[in-house]
Amino acid sequence: MKNSKTYKSAFIFLTTLFFLWGFTTVLVDSLIPRLREVFTLNYFQAGLVQFAFFGAYFLLSIPSGFILSKIGYKKGIILGLLTLATGCLLFYPAASYREFSIFMLAYFVVASGITILQVAANPYVAVLGPEESASSRLNLSQAFNSLGTTIAPAIGAMFILSDKVKNPQEIAALNTLDKENYYISEAAAVQSPFIGIAIFVAILAFAFIFIKLPKLIKDSPKGGYVKVLQNKSLVMGAIGIFVYVGAEVAIGSYLINYFLDMNLATLIKESTFMRSISEGILGADSQTLDNKAIVGAFVTFYWSGAMIGRFIGAHLTKIIKPAKVLSFFAIGATILILISISTSGFIAMWSILAVGLFNSIMFPTIFSLSIEGLDDLKPQASGVLCTMIVGGAIIPPLFGLLSDQTGFKTAFILVLICYIYIVFYGRRKANS
């Protein structure tokens, strides 16, 4: 009874971390359209923002697993939180000096903190109970991750995307006082949300000092990474994580630009119903908002779909083989993308937003399926799987490059290939 209560408390505290990094990751996405205007970047260059963010997973996941084996999961979580807070604070000088290199550094440090948290929390939640219910448990924790990603676009639209960014010619035309005031207001739009996050994360790190977490994972055997990479199921799952994260981030990062490219801001303003949805989310008159904010409000539905799907998935993976649920959801995402690239207007918009619902269970289900039966090798397996989150650094810039050269509709073929692999992986695991 005491053990069950301890597990429940640990699960609640760990789930708080899932919410935190989901919120922060998507708030970073909100900066991409703004940085594109501030620094006059093309879509490929804007995609490099995600390269800096997700590149940290590639460089630091395996070292994080090593560090955690030395200092323990509790101290590792505190280290991850403090690193995340430091990264958020770096957005303050980045915004003040409008220096792109400092923005990239801030992204990298934020991602470094999240990487440490991911490597620790995902396998930890998976082992907080029977292995057969690991997918369900991880889907439930990831549902709160999606709650964070659902809230973040609205916060980003209100604080980061709400006013119009001036181009270099417009800035040059301002007098000295107006130019200084403009820079101050621009900096504040970015600084305020990230300073708030930094304070919250620092408080949470302090709280974890006093939180008792059960020790469930033993010291792993020597040569763990060599042994774990010999597991074919893990390697296939790692590829699944790579393509899933890449596809999800590519869609999420370019939704606003995709909607603007289809001239949806005008269509939304002309539709009483759609305009009321946008204004309801943002709490402001659409006539006073920039087009990015108007269409950006609808990105909330992409991430909220993932949240709803994970709550549903936590139940479905209890009563249906998780691999079967995974393949079904991947097929659903594939069909919706095909609809979006074959249509225009609101049909194209709502179909691509609905992909979020089918994305929902993919990461936690692939993750839990990949570490099945690995026992004391799970920490190393987690390091390998989290390394493959680098898909979020590779696929979005490629998607952006294709968008620059051929347009968004053609670029979505890259994303389709990612989901087709997940269908293959899910069906293979279901039949094994």
CSV table of C-alpha atoms in Angstrom, one decimal:
chain,number,residue,atom,x,y,z
A,1,MET,CA,0.0,0.0,0.0
A,2,LYS,CA,2.8,2.4,0.9
A,3,ASN,CA,4.7,1.4,-2.2
A,4,SER,CA,1.6,2.1,-4.4
A,5,LYS,CA,1.1,5.5,-2.7
A,6,THR,CA,4.8,6.4,-3.3
A,7,TYR,CA,4.5,5.4,-7.0
A,8,LYS,CA,1.4,7.6,-7.3
A,9,SER,CA,3.1,10.6,-5.8
A,10,ALA,CA,6.1,10.1,-8.0
A,11,PHE,CA,3.9,9.8,-11.1
A,12,ILE,CA,2.2,13.1,-10.3
A,13,PHE,CA,5.4,15.0,-9.8
A,14,LEU,CA,7.0,13.5,-12.9
A,15,THR,CA,3.9,14.4,-15.0
A,16,THR,CA,4.4,18.0,-14.0
A,17,LEU,CA,7.7,17.8,-15.9
A,18,PHE,CA,5.9,16.5,-19.0
A,19,PHE,CA,3.6,19.5,-19.0
A,20,LEU,CA,6.6,21.9,-18.5
A,21,TRP,CA,8.7,20.8,-21.4
A,22,GLY,CA,5.6,20.5,-23.7
A,23,PHE,CA,4.7,24.1,-23.0
A,24,THR,CA,8.3,25.4,-23.5
A,25,THR,CA,8.9,23.4,-26.7
A,26,VAL,CA,5.8,24.8,-28.5
A,27,LEU,CA,6.4,28.3,-27.1
A,28,VAL,CA,9.7,28.2,-29.0
A,29,ASP,CA,7.8,27.3,-32.2
A,30,SER,CA,5.8,30.6,-31.7
A,31,LEU,CA,9.1,32.5,-32.1
A,32,ILE,CA,9.9,31.1,-35.6
A,33,PRO,CA,7.5,33.4,-37.6
A,34,ARG,CA,8.7,36.4,-35.6
A,35,LEU,CA,12.4,35.6,-36.0
A,36,ARG,CA,11.8,35.1,-39.7
A,37,GLU,CA,10.6,38.7,-40.0
A,38,VAL,CA,13.1,40.3,-37.5
A,39,PHE,CA,16.1,38.7,-39.2
A,40,THR,CA,14.5,38.4,-42.8
A,41,LEU,CA,15.0,34.6,-42.9
A,42,ASN,CA,13.7,32.3,-45.6
A,43,TYR,CA,11.9,29.1,-44.6
A,44,PHE,CA,15.0,27.0,-44.6
A,45,GLN,CA,16.9,29.4,-42.3
A,46,ALA,CA,13.9,29.6,-40.0
A,47,GLY,CA,14.0,25.8,-39.9
A,48,LEU,CA,17.5,26.0,-38.5
A,49,VAL,CA,16.0,27.3,-35.3
A,50,GLN,CA,14.6,23.8,-34.8
A,51,PHE,CA,18.0,22.4,-35.7
A,52,ALA,CA,19.6,24.3,-32.8
A,53,PHE,CA,16.8,23.2,-30.5
A,54,PHE,CA,16.5,19.5,-31.4
A,55,GLY,CA,20.2,19.1,-32.2
A,56,ALA,CA,20.7,19.2,-28.4
A,57,TYR,CA,18.9,15.8,-28.2
A,58,PHE,CA,21.4,14.3,-30.6
A,59,LEU,CA,24.4,15.6,-28.8
A,60,LEU,CA,23.3,15.2,-25.2
A,61,SER,CA,20.9,12.3,-24.8
A,62,ILE,CA,23.5,9.6,-24.4
A,63,PRO,CA,25.8,11.8,-22.2
A,64,SER,CA,22.7,12.6,-20.1
A,65,GLY,CA,22.1,8.9,-19.6
A,66,PHE,CA,25.7,8.6,-18.4
A,67,ILE,CA,25.3,11.6,-16.1
A,68,LEU,CA,22.1,10.2,-14.6
A,69,SER,CA,23.8,6.8,-13.9
A,70,LYS,CA,26.4,8.7,-11.9
A,71,ILE,CA,24.3,11.3,-9.9
A,72,GLY,CA,20.9,9.5,-9.9
A,73,TYR,CA,17.5,10.5,-11.3
A,74,LYS,CA,16.5,13.0,-8.7
A,75,LYS,CA,19.7,15.1,-9.0
A,76,GLY,CA,19.4,14.6,-12.8
A,77,ILE,CA,15.9,16.1,-12.8
A,78,ILE,CA,17.1,19.1,-10.7
A,79,LEU,CA,20.1,19.6,-13.1
A,80,GLY,CA,17.7,19.4,-16.1
A,81,LEU,CA,15.4,22.0,-14.5
A,82,LEU,CA,18.2,24.4,-13.7
A,83,THR,CA,19.6,24.1,-17.2
A,84,LEU,CA,16.1,24.8,-18.6
A,85,ALA,CA,15.8,27.9,-16.4
A,86,THR,CA,19.2,29.2,-17.6
A,87,GLY,CA,18.2,28.8,-21.2
A,88,CYS,CA,15.0,30.7,-20.6
A,89,LEU,CA,16.9,33.6,-19.0
A,90,LEU,CA,19.2,33.8,-22.1
A,91,PHE,CA,16.2,35.0,-24.1
A,92,TYR,CA,16.4,38.2,-22.2
A,93,PRO,CA,19.8,39.4,-23.7
A,94,ALA,CA,18.9,37.8,-27.0
A,95,ALA,CA,15.8,39.9,-27.3
A,96,SER,CA,17.5,43.1,-26.0
A,97,TYR,CA,20.4,42.9,-28.5
A,98,ARG,CA,18.3,41.3,-31.3
A,99,GLU,CA,21.2,39.0,-31.8
A,100,PHE,CA,20.4,35.8,-33.7
A,101,SER,CA,23.4,33.8,-32.4
A,102,ILE,CA,22.3,34.4,-28.8
A,103,PHE,CA,18.8,33.2,-29.7
A,104,MET,CA,20.4,30.0,-31.1
A,105,LEU,CA,22.4,29.6,-27.9
A,106,ALA,CA,19.2,30.1,-25.8
A,107,TYR,CA,17.4,27.5,-27.8
A,108,PHE,CA,20.2,25.0,-27.4
A,109,VAL,CA,20.5,25.5,-23.6
A,110,VAL,CA,16.7,25.2,-23.2
A,111,ALA,CA,16.8,22.0,-25.2
A,112,SER,CA,19.7,20.7,-23.2
A,113,GLY,CA,17.6,21.0,-20.0
A,114,ILE,CA,14.6,19.3,-21.6
A,115,THR,CA,16.9,16.5,-22.9
A,116,ILE,CA,18.0,15.6,-19.4
A,117,LEU,CA,14.4,15.6,-18.2
A,118,GLN,CA,13.3,13.5,-21.1
A,119,VAL,CA,16.0,10.9,-20.7
A,120,ALA,CA,15.1,10.6,-17.0
A,121,ALA,CA,11.3,10.9,-17.0
A,122,ASN,CA,10.2,8.6,-19.9
A,123,PRO,CA,11.7,5.3,-18.7
A,124,TYR,CA,10.9,6.3,-15.1
A,125,VAL,CA,7.2,6.6,-15.8
A,126,ALA,CA,7.4,3.3,-17.9
A,127,VAL,CA,8.7,1.3,-14.9
A,128,LEU,CA,6.3,2.8,-12.3
A,129,GLY,CA,4.1,-0.3,-12.6
A,130,PRO,CA,3.6,-3.4,-14.7
A,131,GLU,CA,5.3,-3.5,-18.1
A,132,GLU,CA,2.0,-4.5,-19.9
A,133,SER,CA,0.5,-1.1,-18.9
A,134,ALA,CA,3.6,1.0,-19.6
A,135,SER,CA,2.1,2.4,-22.9
A,136,SER,CA,-1.1,3.4,-21.1
A,137,ARG,CA,0.9,5.1,-18.2
A,138,LEU,CA,3.2,6.9,-20.6
A,139,ASN,CA,0.3,8.1,-22.8
A,140,LEU,CA,-1.4,9.5,-19.7
A,141,SER,CA,1.8,11.5,-18.7
A,142,GLN,CA,2.2,12.6,-22.3
A,143,ALA,CA,-1.4,13.8,-22.2
A,144,PHE,CA,-0.3,16.5,-19.7
A,145,ASN,CA,2.7,17.2,-22.0
A,146,SER,CA,0.0,17.9,-24.7
A,147,LEU,CA,-1.9,20.1,-22.2
A,148,GLY,CA,1.3,22.3,-22.1
A,149,THR,CA,1.5,22.3,-25.9
A,150,THR,CA,-2.2,23.2,-26.2
A,151,ILE,CA,-1.8,26.3,-24.0
A,152,ALA,CA,1.5,27.5,-25.5
A,153,PRO,CA,0.2,28.6,-28.9
A,154,ALA,CA,-2.4,30.9,-27.4
A,155,ILE,CA,0.2,32.4,-25.0
A,156,GLY,CA,2.6,32.7,-28.0
A,157,ALA,CA,-0.1,34.4,-30.2
A,158,MET,CA,-1.0,36.9,-27.4
A,159,PHE,CA,2.5,37.8,-26.2
A,160,ILE,CA,4.9,37.0,-29.1
A,161,LEU,CA,2.9,37.3,-32.3
A,162,SER,CA,0.3,39.9,-31.5
A,163,ASP,CA,2.0,43.0,-33.0
A,164,LYS,CA,3.4,43.6,-36.4
A,165,VAL,CA,7.2,43.4,-36.8
A,166,LYS,CA,8.7,46.3,-38.8
A,167,ASN,CA,11.0,45.5,-41.7
A,168,PRO,CA,14.5,47.1,-41.9
A,169,GLN,CA,13.3,49.9,-44.1
A,170,GLU,CA,10.5,50.8,-41.7
A,171,ILE,CA,12.9,50.8,-38.8
A,172,ALA,CA,15.4,53.0,-40.6
A,173,ALA,CA,12.6,55.5,-41.2
A,174,LEU,CA,11.9,55.9,-37.4
A,175,ASN,CA,13.5,58.7,-35.4
A,176,THR,CA,15.9,57.8,-32.6
A,177,LEU,CA,13.3,57.9,-29.8
A,178,ASP,CA,10.6,55.9,-31.7
A,179,LYS,CA,13.3,53.4,-32.8
A,180,GLU,CA,14.4,52.9,-29.1
A,181,ASN,CA,10.8,52.5,-28.0
A,182,TYR,CA,10.1,50.0,-30.8
A,183,TYR,CA,13.1,47.9,-29.8
A,184,ILE,CA,12.1,47.9,-26.1
A,185,SER,CA,8.5,46.8,-26.9
A,186,GLU,CA,9.9,44.1,-29.3
A,187,ALA,CA,12.2,42.8,-26.6
A,188,ALA,CA,9.5,42.8,-23.9
A,189,ALA,CA,7.2,40.7,-26.2
A,190,VAL,CA,9.8,37.9,-26.1
A,191,GLN,CA,11.3,38.4,-22.7
A,192,SER,CA,8.1,38.4,-20.5
A,193,PRO,CA,6.9,34.8,-21.2
A,194,PHE,CA,10.4,33.3,-20.9
A,195,ILE,CA,11.3,35.1,-17.7
A,196,GLY,CA,8.0,33.8,-16.2
A,197,ILE,CA,8.9,30.3,-17.2
A,198,ALA,CA,12.5,30.6,-15.8
A,199,ILE,CA,11.0,31.7,-12.4
A,200,PHE,CA,8.5,28.8,-12.4
A,201,VAL,CA,11.2,26.2,-13.3
A,202,ALA,CA,13.6,27.5,-10.6
A,203,ILE,CA,10.8,27.1,-8.0
A,204,LEU,CA,10.1,23.6,-9.3
A,205,ALA,CA,13.8,22.6,-9.1
A,206,PHE,CA,13.8,23.8,-5.5
A,207,ALA,CA,10.7,21.8,-4.7
A,208,PHE,CA,12.3,18.6,-6.2
A,209,ILE,CA,15.0,18.8,-3.6
A,210,PHE,CA,12.4,17.7,-1.0
A,211,ILE,CA,10.4,15.2,-3.2
A,212,LYS,CA,11.0,11.5,-2.5
A,213,LEU,CA,11.3,9.4,-5.6
A,214,PRO,CA,11.4,5.6,-5.4
A,215,LYS,CA,14.6,4.0,-6.8
A,216,LEU,CA,13.3,1.5,-9.4
A,217,ILE,CA,16.2,1.2,-11.9
A,218,LYS,CA,19.3,-0.7,-10.8
A,219,ASP,CA,22.8,0.1,-12.1
A,220,SER,CA,23.0,-1.1,-15.7
A,221,PRO,CA,25.5,-3.7,-16.8
A,222,LYS,CA,28.7,-2.7,-18.5
A,223,GLY,CA,28.6,-2.3,-22.3
A,224,GLY,CA,24.9,-1.4,-22.1
A,225,TYR,CA,24.9,0.8,-25.2
A,226,VAL,CA,26.5,-1.9,-27.3
A,227,LYS,CA,24.0,-4.5,-26.1
A,228,VAL,CA,21.0,-2.3,-26.5
A,229,LEU,CA,21.9,-1.4,-30.1
A,230,GLN,CA,21.9,-5.1,-30.9
A,231,ASN,CA,18.2,-5.2,-30.2
A,232,LYS,CA,16.4,-5.0,-33.5
A,233,SER,CA,13.1,-3.8,-32.0
A,234,LEU,CA,14.8,-0.9,-30.3
A,235,VAL,CA,16.6,0.2,-33.4
A,236,MET,CA,13.4,0.1,-35.5
A,237,GLY,CA,11.6,2.0,-32.7
A,238,ALA,CA,14.5,4.6,-32.6
A,239,ILE,CA,13.9,5.2,-36.3
A,240,GLY,CA,10.2,5.5,-35.5
A,241,ILE,CA,10.9,8.2,-32.9
A,242,PHE,CA,13.1,10.0,-35.4
A,243,VAL,CA,10.5,10.2,-38.2
A,244,TYR,CA,7.6,10.9,-35.8
A,245,VAL,CA,9.2,13.8,-34.0
A,246,GLY,CA,10.5,15.2,-37.3
A,247,ALA,CA,7.0,15.1,-38.8
A,248,GLU,CA,5.2,16.5,-35.8
A,249,VAL,CA,7.7,19.4,-35.4
A,250,ALA,CA,7.7,20.1,-39.2
A,251,ILE,CA,3.9,20.4,-39.2
A,252,GLY,CA,3.7,22.4,-35.9
A,253,SER,CA,6.6,24.8,-36.9
A,254,TYR,CA,5.2,25.7,-40.3
A,255,LEU,CA,1.4,25.7,-39.7
A,256,ILE,CA,1.2,29.5,-39.4
A,257,ASN,CA,3.2,30.0,-42.6
A,258,TYR,CA,1.2,27.3,-44.3
A,259,PHE,CA,-2.1,29.0,-43.3
A,260,LEU,CA,-0.7,32.4,-44.4
A,261,ASP,CA,0.4,30.9,-47.7
A,262,MET,CA,-3.2,29.8,-48.3
A,263,ASN,CA,-4.5,33.3,-47.4
A,264,LEU,CA,-6.5,31.9,-44.6
A,265,ALA,CA,-6.3,35.1,-42.5
A,266,THR,CA,-8.5,36.8,-45.0
A,267,LEU,CA,-10.9,33.9,-45.1
A,268,ILE,CA,-11.1,33.8,-41.3
A,269,LYS,CA,-11.9,37.6,-41.2
A,270,GLU,CA,-14.7,37.1,-43.8
A,271,SER,CA,-16.3,34.2,-41.8
A,272,THR,CA,-18.2,35.3,-38.7
A,273,PHE,CA,-17.9,31.9,-37.2
A,274,MET,CA,-14.2,31.4,-37.8
A,275,ARG,CA,-13.4,35.0,-36.8
A,276,SER,CA,-15.3,34.5,-33.5
A,277,ILE,CA,-13.2,31.4,-32.8
A,278,SER,CA,-9.9,33.3,-33.3
A,279,GLU,CA,-11.1,36.3,-31.2
A,280,GLY,CA,-12.3,33.9,-28.5
A,281,ILE,CA,-8.9,32.2,-28.2
A,282,LEU,CA,-7.0,35.5,-28.3
A,283,GLY,CA,-9.4,37.6,-26.4
A,284,ALA,CA,-9.0,40.5,-28.8
A,285,ASP,CA,-10.7,42.1,-31.9
A,286,SER,CA,-9.2,40.5,-35.1
A,287,GLN,CA,-9.1,43.9,-36.7
A,288,THR,CA,-6.4,45.0,-34.2
A,289,LEU,CA,-4.3,41.8,-34.6
A,290,ASP,CA,-1.6,40.9,-37.1
A,291,ASN,CA,-2.5,38.0,-39.6
A,292,LYS,CA,0.1,35.8,-37.9
A,293,ALA,CA,-1.8,36.0,-34.6
A,294,ILE,CA,-5.2,35.4,-36.3
A,295,VAL,CA,-4.1,32.1,-37.9
A,296,GLY,CA,-1.8,31.3,-35.1
A,297,ALA,CA,-4.7,31.0,-32.7
A,298,PHE,CA,-5.9,27.9,-34.6
A,299,VAL,CA,-2.6,26.1,-34.0
A,300,THR,CA,-4.1,25.5,-30.5
A,301,PHE,CA,-6.3,22.9,-32.1
A,302,TYR,CA,-3.3,21.0,-33.5
A,303,TRP,CA,-1.8,20.5,-30.0
A,304,SER,CA,-5.1,20.2,-28.2
A,305,GLY,CA,-5.9,17.3,-30.5
A,306,ALA,CA,-2.7,15.6,-29.3
A,307,MET,CA,-3.9,16.1,-25.7
A,308,ILE,CA,-7.3,14.6,-26.3
A,309,GLY,CA,-5.9,11.8,-28.2
A,310,ARG,CA,-3.5,10.8,-25.5
A,311,PHE,CA,-6.2,10.7,-22.8
A,312,ILE,CA,-8.1,8.4,-25.3
A,313,GLY,CA,-5.0,6.5,-26.0
A,314,ALA,CA,-4.3,5.9,-22.4
A,315,HIS,CA,-7.6,3.9,-22.3
A,316,LEU,CA,-7.3,2.3,-25.8
A,317,THR,CA,-3.8,0.9,-25.1
A,318,LYS,CA,-5.2,-0.8,-22.0
A,319,ILE,CA,-7.9,-2.8,-24.0
A,320,ILE,CA,-6.2,-3.1,-27.4
A,321,LYS,CA,-2.7,-4.1,-28.3
A,322,PRO,CA,-0.7,-0.8,-28.3
A,323,ALA,CA,1.0,-1.7,-31.6
A,324,LYS,CA,-2.4,-2.0,-33.3
A,325,VAL,CA,-3.5,1.4,-31.9
A,326,LEU,CA,-0.2,2.9,-33.2
A,327,SER,CA,-0.7,1.6,-36.8
A,328,PHE,CA,-4.3,2.8,-36.8
A,329,PHE,CA,-3.4,6.3,-35.7
A,330,ALA,CA,-0.6,6.5,-38.2
A,331,ILE,CA,-3.0,5.5,-41.0
A,332,GLY,CA,-5.4,8.3,-39.8
A,333,ALA,CA,-2.6,10.9,-39.9
A,334,THR,CA,-1.6,9.8,-43.5
A,335,ILE,CA,-5.2,10.2,-44.8
A,336,LEU,CA,-5.6,13.6,-43.2
A,337,ILE,CA,-2.4,14.9,-44.8
A,338,LEU,CA,-3.5,13.6,-48.2
A,339,ILE,CA,-6.8,15.5,-47.7
A,340,SER,CA,-5.0,18.7,-46.8
A,341,ILE,CA,-2.6,18.8,-49.7
A,342,SER,CA,-5.5,17.9,-52.2
A,343,THR,CA,-7.8,20.7,-51.0
A,344,SER,CA,-7.7,24.4,-50.0
A,345,GLY,CA,-9.3,26.8,-47.6
A,346,PHE,CA,-10.9,25.6,-44.4
A,347,ILE,CA,-10.9,21.9,-45.4
A,348,ALA,CA,-7.1,22.0,-45.9
A,349,MET,CA,-6.8,23.8,-42.6
A,350,TRP,CA,-9.0,21.6,-40.4
A,351,SER,CA,-7.6,18.3,-41.9
A,352,ILE,CA,-4.0,19.3,-41.1
A,353,LEU,CA,-5.0,20.4,-37.6
A,354,ALA,CA,-6.7,17.1,-37.0
A,355,VAL,CA,-3.3,15.3,-37.6
A,356,GLY,CA,-2.5,16.4,-34.0
A,357,LEU,CA,-5.2,14.0,-32.7
A,358,PHE,CA,-3.6,11.1,-34.5
A,359,ASN,CA,0.0,12.2,-33.5
A,360,SER,CA,-1.1,11.9,-29.9
A,361,ILE,CA,-0.2,8.3,-28.9
A,362,MET,CA,2.8,7.9,-31.2
A,363,PHE,CA,5.8,9.0,-29.1
A,364,PRO,CA,4.8,7.3,-25.8
A,365,THR,CA,3.6,4.1,-27.6
A,366,ILE,CA,6.7,3.8,-29.8
A,367,PHE,CA,8.9,4.5,-26.7
A,368,SER,CA,7.2,1.9,-24.5
A,369,LEU,CA,7.2,-0.7,-27.3
A,370,SER,CA,10.9,-0.1,-28.0
A,371,ILE,CA,12.0,-0.7,-24.4
A,372,GLU,CA,9.9,-3.8,-23.7
A,373,GLY,CA,11.9,-6.6,-22.2
A,374,LEU,CA,15.1,-4.6,-21.8
A,375,ASP,CA,15.0,-4.5,-18.0
A,376,ASP,CA,18.2,-2.9,-16.6
A,377,LEU,CA,19.1,-1.7,-20.1
A,378,LYS,CA,16.2,0.7,-20.1
A,379,PRO,CA,18.2,3.8,-19.1
A,380,GLN,CA,20.6,3.2,-22.1
A,381,ALA,CA,17.6,2.5,-24.4
A,382,SER,CA,16.1,5.8,-23.3
A,383,GLY,CA,19.3,7.6,-24.2
A,384,VAL,CA,19.2,6.0,-27.7
A,385,LEU,CA,15.5,6.8,-28.2
A,386,CYS,CA,15.9,10.4,-26.9
A,387,THR,CA,18.9,10.9,-29.2
A,388,MET,CA,16.6,10.2,-32.1
A,389,ILE,CA,14.4,13.1,-31.2
A,390,VAL,CA,17.1,14.8,-33.4
A,391,GLY,CA,14.5,14.1,-36.1
A,392,GLY,CA,13.1,17.5,-35.0
A,393,ALA,CA,16.3,19.1,-36.1
A,394,ILE,CA,16.7,17.3,-39.4
A,395,ILE,CA,13.2,17.0,-41.0
A,396,PRO,CA,11.9,20.6,-40.4
A,397,PRO,CA,14.8,22.3,-42.3
A,398,LEU,CA,14.3,19.8,-45.1
A,399,PHE,CA,10.6,20.6,-45.1
A,400,GLY,CA,11.4,24.3,-45.1
A,401,LEU,CA,13.8,23.8,-48.0
A,402,LEU,CA,11.2,21.9,-50.0
A,403,SER,CA,8.7,24.6,-49.2
A,404,ASP,CA,11.0,27.3,-50.5
A,405,GLN,CA,11.6,25.4,-53.7
A,406,THR,CA,8.3,23.7,-54.5
A,407,GLY,CA,5.7,25.0,-52.1
A,408,PHE,CA,4.0,23.6,-49.0
A,409,LYS,CA,1.7,21.1,-50.7
A,410,THR,CA,4.7,19.2,-52.3
A,411,ALA,CA,6.8,19.5,-49.1
A,412,PHE,CA,4.1,17.5,-47.2
A,413,ILE,CA,5.1,14.4,-49.2
A,414,LEU,CA,8.2,14.3,-46.9
A,415,VAL,CA,5.9,14.2,-43.8
A,416,LEU,CA,3.8,11.5,-45.5
A,417,ILE,CA,6.8,9.2,-45.8
A,418,CYS,CA,7.4,9.6,-42.1
A,419,TYR,CA,3.9,8.4,-41.2
A,420,ILE,CA,4.1,5.5,-43.7
A,421,TYR,CA,7.1,4.2,-41.8
A,422,ILE,CA,5.2,4.4,-38.5
A,423,VAL,CA,2.4,2.4,-40.1
A,424,PHE,CA,4.9,-0.3,-41.0
A,425,TYR,CA,6.5,-0.3,-37.6
A,426,GLY,CA,3.2,-0.6,-35.8
A,427,ARG,CA,2.0,-3.5,-38.0
A,428,ARG,CA,5.3,-5.3,-37.6
A,429,LYS,CA,5.1,-5.0,-33.8
A,430,ALA,CA,1.5,-6.1,-33.7
A,431,ASN,CA,2.3,-9.2,-35.7
A,432,SER,CA,5.4,-10.1,-33.6
